Tab-separated table of C-alpha atoms and ligand atoms in Angstrom:
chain	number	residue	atom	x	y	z
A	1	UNK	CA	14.632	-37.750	-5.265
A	2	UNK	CA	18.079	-37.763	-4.160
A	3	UNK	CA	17.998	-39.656	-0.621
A	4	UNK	CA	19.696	-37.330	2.177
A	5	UNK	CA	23.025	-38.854	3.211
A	6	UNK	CA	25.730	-38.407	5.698
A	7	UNK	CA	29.035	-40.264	6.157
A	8	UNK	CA	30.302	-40.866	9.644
A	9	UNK	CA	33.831	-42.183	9.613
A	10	UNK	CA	35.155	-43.909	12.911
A	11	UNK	CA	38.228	-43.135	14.744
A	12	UNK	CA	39.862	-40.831	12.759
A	13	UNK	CA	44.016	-40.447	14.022
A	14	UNK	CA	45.381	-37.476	12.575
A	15	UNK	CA	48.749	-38.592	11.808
A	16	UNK	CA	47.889	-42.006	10.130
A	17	UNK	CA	44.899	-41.114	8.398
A	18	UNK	CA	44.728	-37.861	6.688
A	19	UNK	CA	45.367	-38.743	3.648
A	20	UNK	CA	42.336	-41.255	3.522
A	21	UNK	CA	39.971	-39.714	5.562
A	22	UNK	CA	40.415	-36.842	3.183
A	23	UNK	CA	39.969	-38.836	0.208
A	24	UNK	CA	37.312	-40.619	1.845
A	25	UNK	CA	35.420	-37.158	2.545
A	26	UNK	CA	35.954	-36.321	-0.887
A	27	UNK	CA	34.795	-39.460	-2.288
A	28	UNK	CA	31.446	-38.800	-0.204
A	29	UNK	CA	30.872	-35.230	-1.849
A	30	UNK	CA	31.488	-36.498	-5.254
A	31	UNK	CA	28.959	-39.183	-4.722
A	32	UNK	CA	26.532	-37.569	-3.527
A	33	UNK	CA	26.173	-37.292	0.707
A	34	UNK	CA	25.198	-34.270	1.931
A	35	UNK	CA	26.734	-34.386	5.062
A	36	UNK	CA	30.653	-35.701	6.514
A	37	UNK	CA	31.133	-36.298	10.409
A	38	UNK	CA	34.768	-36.677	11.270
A	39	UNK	CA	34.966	-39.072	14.631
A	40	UNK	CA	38.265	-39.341	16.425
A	41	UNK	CA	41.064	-36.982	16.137
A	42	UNK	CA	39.629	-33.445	15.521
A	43	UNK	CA	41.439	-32.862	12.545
A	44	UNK	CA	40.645	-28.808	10.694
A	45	UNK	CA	42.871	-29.754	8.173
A	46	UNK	CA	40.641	-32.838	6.418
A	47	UNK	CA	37.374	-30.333	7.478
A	48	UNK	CA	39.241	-27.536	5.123
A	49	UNK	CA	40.040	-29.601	2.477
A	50	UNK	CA	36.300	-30.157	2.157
A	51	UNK	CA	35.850	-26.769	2.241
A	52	UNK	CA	37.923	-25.820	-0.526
A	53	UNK	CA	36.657	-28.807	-2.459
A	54	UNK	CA	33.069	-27.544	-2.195
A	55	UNK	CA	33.915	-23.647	-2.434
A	56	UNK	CA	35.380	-24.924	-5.806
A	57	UNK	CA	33.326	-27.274	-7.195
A	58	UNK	CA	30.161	-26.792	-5.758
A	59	UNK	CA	27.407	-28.175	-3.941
A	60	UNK	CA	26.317	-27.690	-0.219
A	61	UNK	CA	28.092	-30.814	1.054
A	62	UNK	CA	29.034	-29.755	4.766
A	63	UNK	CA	31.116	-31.361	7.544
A	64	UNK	CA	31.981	-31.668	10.894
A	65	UNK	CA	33.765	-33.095	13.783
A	66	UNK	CA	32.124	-34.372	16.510
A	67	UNK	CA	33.843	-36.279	19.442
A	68	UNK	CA	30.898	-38.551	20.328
A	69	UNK	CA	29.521	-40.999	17.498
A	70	UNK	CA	27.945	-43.506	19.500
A	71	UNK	CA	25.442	-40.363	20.838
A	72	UNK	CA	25.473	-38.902	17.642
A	73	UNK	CA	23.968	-41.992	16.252
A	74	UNK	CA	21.758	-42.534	18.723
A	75	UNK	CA	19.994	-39.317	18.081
A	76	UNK	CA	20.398	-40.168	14.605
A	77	UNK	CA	18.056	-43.108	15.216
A	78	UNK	CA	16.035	-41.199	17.309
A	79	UNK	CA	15.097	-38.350	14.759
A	80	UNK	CA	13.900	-41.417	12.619
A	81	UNK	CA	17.199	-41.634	10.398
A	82	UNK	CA	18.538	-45.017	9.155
A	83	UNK	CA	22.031	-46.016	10.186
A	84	UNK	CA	23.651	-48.308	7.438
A	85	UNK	CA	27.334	-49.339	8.772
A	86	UNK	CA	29.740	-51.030	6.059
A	87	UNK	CA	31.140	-53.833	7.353
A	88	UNK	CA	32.651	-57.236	5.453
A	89	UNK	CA	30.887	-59.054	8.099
A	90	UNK	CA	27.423	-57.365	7.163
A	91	UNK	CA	24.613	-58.660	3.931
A	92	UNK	CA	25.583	-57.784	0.698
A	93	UNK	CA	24.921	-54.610	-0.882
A	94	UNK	CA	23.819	-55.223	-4.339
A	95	UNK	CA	20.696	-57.554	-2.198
A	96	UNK	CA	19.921	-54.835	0.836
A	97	UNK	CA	20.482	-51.438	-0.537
A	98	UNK	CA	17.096	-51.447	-2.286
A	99	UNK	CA	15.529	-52.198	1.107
A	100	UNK	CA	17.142	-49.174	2.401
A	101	UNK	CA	14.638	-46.502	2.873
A	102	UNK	CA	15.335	-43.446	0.651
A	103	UNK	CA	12.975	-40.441	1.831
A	104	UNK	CA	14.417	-40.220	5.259
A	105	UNK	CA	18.056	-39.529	6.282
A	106	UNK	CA	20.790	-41.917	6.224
A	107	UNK	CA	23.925	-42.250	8.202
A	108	UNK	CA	26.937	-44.199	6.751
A	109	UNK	CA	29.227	-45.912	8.614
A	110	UNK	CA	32.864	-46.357	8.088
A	111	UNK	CA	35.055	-47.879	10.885
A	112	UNK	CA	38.622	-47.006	11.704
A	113	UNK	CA	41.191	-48.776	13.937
A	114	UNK	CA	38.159	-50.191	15.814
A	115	UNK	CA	34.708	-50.392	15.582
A	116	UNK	CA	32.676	-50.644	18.762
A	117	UNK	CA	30.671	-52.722	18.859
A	118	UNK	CA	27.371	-50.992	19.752
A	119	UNK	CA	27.489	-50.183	16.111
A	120	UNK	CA	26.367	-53.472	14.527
A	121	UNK	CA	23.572	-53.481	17.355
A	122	UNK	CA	22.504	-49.698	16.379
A	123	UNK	CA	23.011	-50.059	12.577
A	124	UNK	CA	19.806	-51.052	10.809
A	125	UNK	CA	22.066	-52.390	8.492
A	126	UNK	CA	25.112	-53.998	8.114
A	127	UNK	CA	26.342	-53.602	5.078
A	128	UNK	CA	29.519	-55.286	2.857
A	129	UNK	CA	30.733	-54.796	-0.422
A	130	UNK	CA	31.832	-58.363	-0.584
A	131	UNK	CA	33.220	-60.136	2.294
A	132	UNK	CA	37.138	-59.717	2.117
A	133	UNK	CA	38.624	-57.074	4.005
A	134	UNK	CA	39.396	-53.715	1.859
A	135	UNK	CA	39.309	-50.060	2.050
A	136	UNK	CA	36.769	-47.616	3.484
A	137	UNK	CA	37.126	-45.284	0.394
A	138	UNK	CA	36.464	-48.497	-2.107
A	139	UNK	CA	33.456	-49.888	-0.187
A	140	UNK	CA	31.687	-46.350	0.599
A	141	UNK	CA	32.249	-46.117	-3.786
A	142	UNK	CA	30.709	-49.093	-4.641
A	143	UNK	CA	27.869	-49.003	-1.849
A	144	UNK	CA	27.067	-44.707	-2.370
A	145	UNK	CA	26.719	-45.812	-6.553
A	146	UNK	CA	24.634	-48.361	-5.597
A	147	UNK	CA	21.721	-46.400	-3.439
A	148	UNK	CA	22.410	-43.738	-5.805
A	149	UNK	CA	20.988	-46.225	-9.140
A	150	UNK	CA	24.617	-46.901	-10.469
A	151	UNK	CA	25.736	-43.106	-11.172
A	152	UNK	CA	28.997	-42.259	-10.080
A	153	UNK	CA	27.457	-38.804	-8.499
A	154	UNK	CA	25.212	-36.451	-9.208
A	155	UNK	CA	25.592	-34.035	-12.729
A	156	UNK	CA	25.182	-30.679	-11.569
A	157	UNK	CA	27.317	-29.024	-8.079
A	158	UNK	CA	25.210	-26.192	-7.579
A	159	UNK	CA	27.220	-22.790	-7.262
A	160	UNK	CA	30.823	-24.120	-8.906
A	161	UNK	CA	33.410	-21.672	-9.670
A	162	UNK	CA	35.483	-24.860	-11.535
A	163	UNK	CA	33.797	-27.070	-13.868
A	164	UNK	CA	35.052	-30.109	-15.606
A	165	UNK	CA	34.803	-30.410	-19.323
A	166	UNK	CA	35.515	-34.326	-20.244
A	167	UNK	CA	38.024	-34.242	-23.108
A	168	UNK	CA	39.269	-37.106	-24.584
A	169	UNK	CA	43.421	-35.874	-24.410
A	170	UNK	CA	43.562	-33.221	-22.113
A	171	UNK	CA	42.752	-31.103	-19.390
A	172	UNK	CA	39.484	-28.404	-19.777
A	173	UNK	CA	38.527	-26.682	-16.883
A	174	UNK	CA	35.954	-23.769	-17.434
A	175	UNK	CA	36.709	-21.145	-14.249
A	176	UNK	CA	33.410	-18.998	-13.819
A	177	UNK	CA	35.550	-16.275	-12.462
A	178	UNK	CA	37.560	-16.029	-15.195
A	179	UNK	CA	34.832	-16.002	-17.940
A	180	UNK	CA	32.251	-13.535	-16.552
B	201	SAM	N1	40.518	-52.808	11.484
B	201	SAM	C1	39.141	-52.406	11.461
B	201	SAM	C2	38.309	-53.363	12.252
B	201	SAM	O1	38.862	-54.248	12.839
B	201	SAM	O2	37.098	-53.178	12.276
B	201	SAM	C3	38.624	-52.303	10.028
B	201	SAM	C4	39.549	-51.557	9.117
B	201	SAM	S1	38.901	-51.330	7.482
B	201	SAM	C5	40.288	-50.827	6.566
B	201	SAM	C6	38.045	-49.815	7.685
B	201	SAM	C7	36.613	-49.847	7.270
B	201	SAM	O3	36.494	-50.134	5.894
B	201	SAM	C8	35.733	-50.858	7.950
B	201	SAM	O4	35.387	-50.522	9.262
B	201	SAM	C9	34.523	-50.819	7.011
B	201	SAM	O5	33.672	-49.726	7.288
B	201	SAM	C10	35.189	-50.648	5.643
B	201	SAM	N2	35.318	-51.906	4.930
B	201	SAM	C11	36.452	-52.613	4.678
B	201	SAM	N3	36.170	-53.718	3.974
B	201	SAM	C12	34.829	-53.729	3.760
B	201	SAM	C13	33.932	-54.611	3.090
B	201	SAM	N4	34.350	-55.721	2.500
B	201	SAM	N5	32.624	-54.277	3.070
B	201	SAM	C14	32.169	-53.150	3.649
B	201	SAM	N6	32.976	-52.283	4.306
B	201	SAM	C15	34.279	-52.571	4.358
């Protein structure tokens, strides 16, 4: 079974980081997470572009803002979910991610301009994807294929109006609406 996971990216500022934390949101859905909590700036327009995404391609990937993490993780914890925060500092994925418990929710954590740091304290694990300093939207990739056995996401979006057909020279898009 597909474990239950939601991505909690840190310190969001609207101006600066739109275009990532989109892509990063985006990058979650395709994956597989279930869930996206924008922390920081409250930002509608990176919450509607995963609405659109989702209207359109499927799946019941949902999201959020919510202004306090650090609680929001706590009663994360509490509830029994494990909190797995990517960090260069942290062990290295392709060793812990099979000790990562699968039948019970997972947070992921992705910092921003600062991570407090309650967060490696809370996390019940620290996680990098090497040790070199990169991008949120590369090590929540490498680290979501990894938990998820190496796919790059899951087949089927439940409910999508578009649908991707791979072609080897062009561009086939099947639009439900249009064929019923
Ligand atoms: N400046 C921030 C700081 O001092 O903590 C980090 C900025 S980094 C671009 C943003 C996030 O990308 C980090 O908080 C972490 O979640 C993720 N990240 C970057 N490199 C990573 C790595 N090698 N392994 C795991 N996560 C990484």
């Amino acid at each position: 079974m597909r474990p239950n996971v939601t991505v909690v990216r840190l310190g969001h500022r609207q101006q600066r980081d739109k275009r990532i934390t989109s892509h990063l949101g985006l990058t979650a859905r395709a994956l597989g997470a279930n869930h996206f909590v924008l922390c920081g700036d409250n930002d509608q327009g990176v919450l509607d572009t995963m609405t659109d995404v989702t209207e359109n391609f499927g799946g019941d990937f949902s999201s959020e803002h919510h202004a306090k993490p650090m609680s929001y993780l706590r009663h994360f914890s509490k509830q029994g979910g494990t909190i797995v925060h990517l960090t260069m500092y942290g062990e290295p994925h392709d060793s812990v991610t099979k000790d990562i418990p699968t039948d019970t929710p997972i947070a992921v954590v992705v910092g921003g301009v600062k991570v407090p740091g309650e967060i490696y304290k809370l996390a019940n694990h620290n996680v990098a994807v090497g040790h070199q300093p990169h991008s949120e939207v590369a090590a929540l990739a490498l680290f979501m294929s990894e938990l998820m056995g190496g796919v790059a996401g899951p087949e089927q979006f439940p409910g999508a109006r578009l649908q991707v057909q791979p072609h080897p020279s062009g561009k086939v898009v099947i639009d439900r609406n249009e064929d019923s």
